[in-house]
mmCIF file of C-alpha atoms in Angstrom:
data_model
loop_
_atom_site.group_PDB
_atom_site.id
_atom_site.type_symbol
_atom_site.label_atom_id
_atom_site.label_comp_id
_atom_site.label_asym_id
_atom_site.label_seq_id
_atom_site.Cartn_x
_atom_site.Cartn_y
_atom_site.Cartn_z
ATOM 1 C CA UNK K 20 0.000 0.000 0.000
ATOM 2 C CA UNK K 21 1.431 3.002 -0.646
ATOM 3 C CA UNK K 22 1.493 6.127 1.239
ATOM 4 C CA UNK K 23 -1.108 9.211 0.506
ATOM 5 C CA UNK K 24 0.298 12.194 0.119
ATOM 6 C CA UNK K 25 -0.959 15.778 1.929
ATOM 7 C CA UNK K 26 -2.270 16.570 -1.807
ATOM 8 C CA UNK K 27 -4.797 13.274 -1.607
ATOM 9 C CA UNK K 28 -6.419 14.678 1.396
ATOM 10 C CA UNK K 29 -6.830 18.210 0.193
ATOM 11 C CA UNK K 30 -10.225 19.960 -0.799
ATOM 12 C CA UNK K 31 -8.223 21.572 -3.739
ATOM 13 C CA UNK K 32 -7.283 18.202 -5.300
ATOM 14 C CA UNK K 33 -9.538 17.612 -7.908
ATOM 15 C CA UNK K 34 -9.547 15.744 -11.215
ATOM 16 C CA UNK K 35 -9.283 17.287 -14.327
ATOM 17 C CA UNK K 36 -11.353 15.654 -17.124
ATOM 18 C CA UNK K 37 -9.569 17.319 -19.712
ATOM 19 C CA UNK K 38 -6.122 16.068 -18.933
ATOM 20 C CA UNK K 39 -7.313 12.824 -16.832
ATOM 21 C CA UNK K 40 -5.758 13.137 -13.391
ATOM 22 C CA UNK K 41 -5.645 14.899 -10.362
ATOM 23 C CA UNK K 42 -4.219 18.491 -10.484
ATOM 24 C CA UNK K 43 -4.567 21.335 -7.614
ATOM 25 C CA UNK K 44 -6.956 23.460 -8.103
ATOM 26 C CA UNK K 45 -5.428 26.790 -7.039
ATOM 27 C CA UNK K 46 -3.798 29.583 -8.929
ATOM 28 C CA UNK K 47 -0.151 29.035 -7.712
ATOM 29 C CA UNK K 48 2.639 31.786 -7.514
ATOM 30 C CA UNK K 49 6.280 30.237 -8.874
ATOM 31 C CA UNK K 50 7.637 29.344 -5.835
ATOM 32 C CA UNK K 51 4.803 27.448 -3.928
ATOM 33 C CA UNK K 52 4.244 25.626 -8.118
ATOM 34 C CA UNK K 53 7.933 24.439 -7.804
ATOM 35 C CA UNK K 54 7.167 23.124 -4.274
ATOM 36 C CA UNK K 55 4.300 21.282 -5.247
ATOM 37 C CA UNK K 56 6.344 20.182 -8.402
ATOM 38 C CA UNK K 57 9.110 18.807 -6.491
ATOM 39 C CA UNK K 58 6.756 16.789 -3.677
ATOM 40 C CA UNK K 59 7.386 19.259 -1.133
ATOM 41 C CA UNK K 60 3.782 19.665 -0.082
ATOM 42 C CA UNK K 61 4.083 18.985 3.573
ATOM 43 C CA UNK K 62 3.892 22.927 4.743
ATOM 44 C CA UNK K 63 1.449 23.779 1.661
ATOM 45 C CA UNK K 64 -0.068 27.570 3.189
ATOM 46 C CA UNK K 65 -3.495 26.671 0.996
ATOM 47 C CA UNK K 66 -4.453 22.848 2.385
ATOM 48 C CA UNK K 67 -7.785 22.092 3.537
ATOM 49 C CA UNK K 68 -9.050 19.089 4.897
ATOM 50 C CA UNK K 69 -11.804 17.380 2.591
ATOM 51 C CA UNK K 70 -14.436 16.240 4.975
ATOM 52 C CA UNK K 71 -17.062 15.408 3.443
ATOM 53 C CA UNK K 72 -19.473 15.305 6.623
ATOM 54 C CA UNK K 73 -18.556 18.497 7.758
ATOM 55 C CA UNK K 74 -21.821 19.745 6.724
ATOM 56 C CA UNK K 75 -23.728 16.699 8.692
ATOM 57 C CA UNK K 76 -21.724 17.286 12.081
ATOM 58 C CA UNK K 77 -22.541 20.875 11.800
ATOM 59 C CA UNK K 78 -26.208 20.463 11.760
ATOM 60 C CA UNK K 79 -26.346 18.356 14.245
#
């Protein structure tokens, strides 16, 4: 099993019909583009969580 990267997890990960796989979804400046690039995601400034029962816990 491999292991999931921060990327996997992240609300801004989404998959791009167009080019068939996963690209972030954010309008990055050079430097934080070379970071993501390079694997170097582990301090990314624009990760979110996707939780997709966020919604349900909050109306409860």
């Amino acid at each position: 099993m491999s292991e999931q990267t921060a990327c996997e997890t992240c609300v801004n990960f989404v998959y791009d019909d167009e080019y068939e796989y996963y690209v972030c979804d954010l309008n990055l400046d050079e430097d934080d583009m070379v970071r993501f690039l390079t694997g170097n995601t582990r301090g990314c400034p624009y990760y979110q969580l996707y939780d997709e029962y966020k919604v349900v816990r909050h109306q409860m």
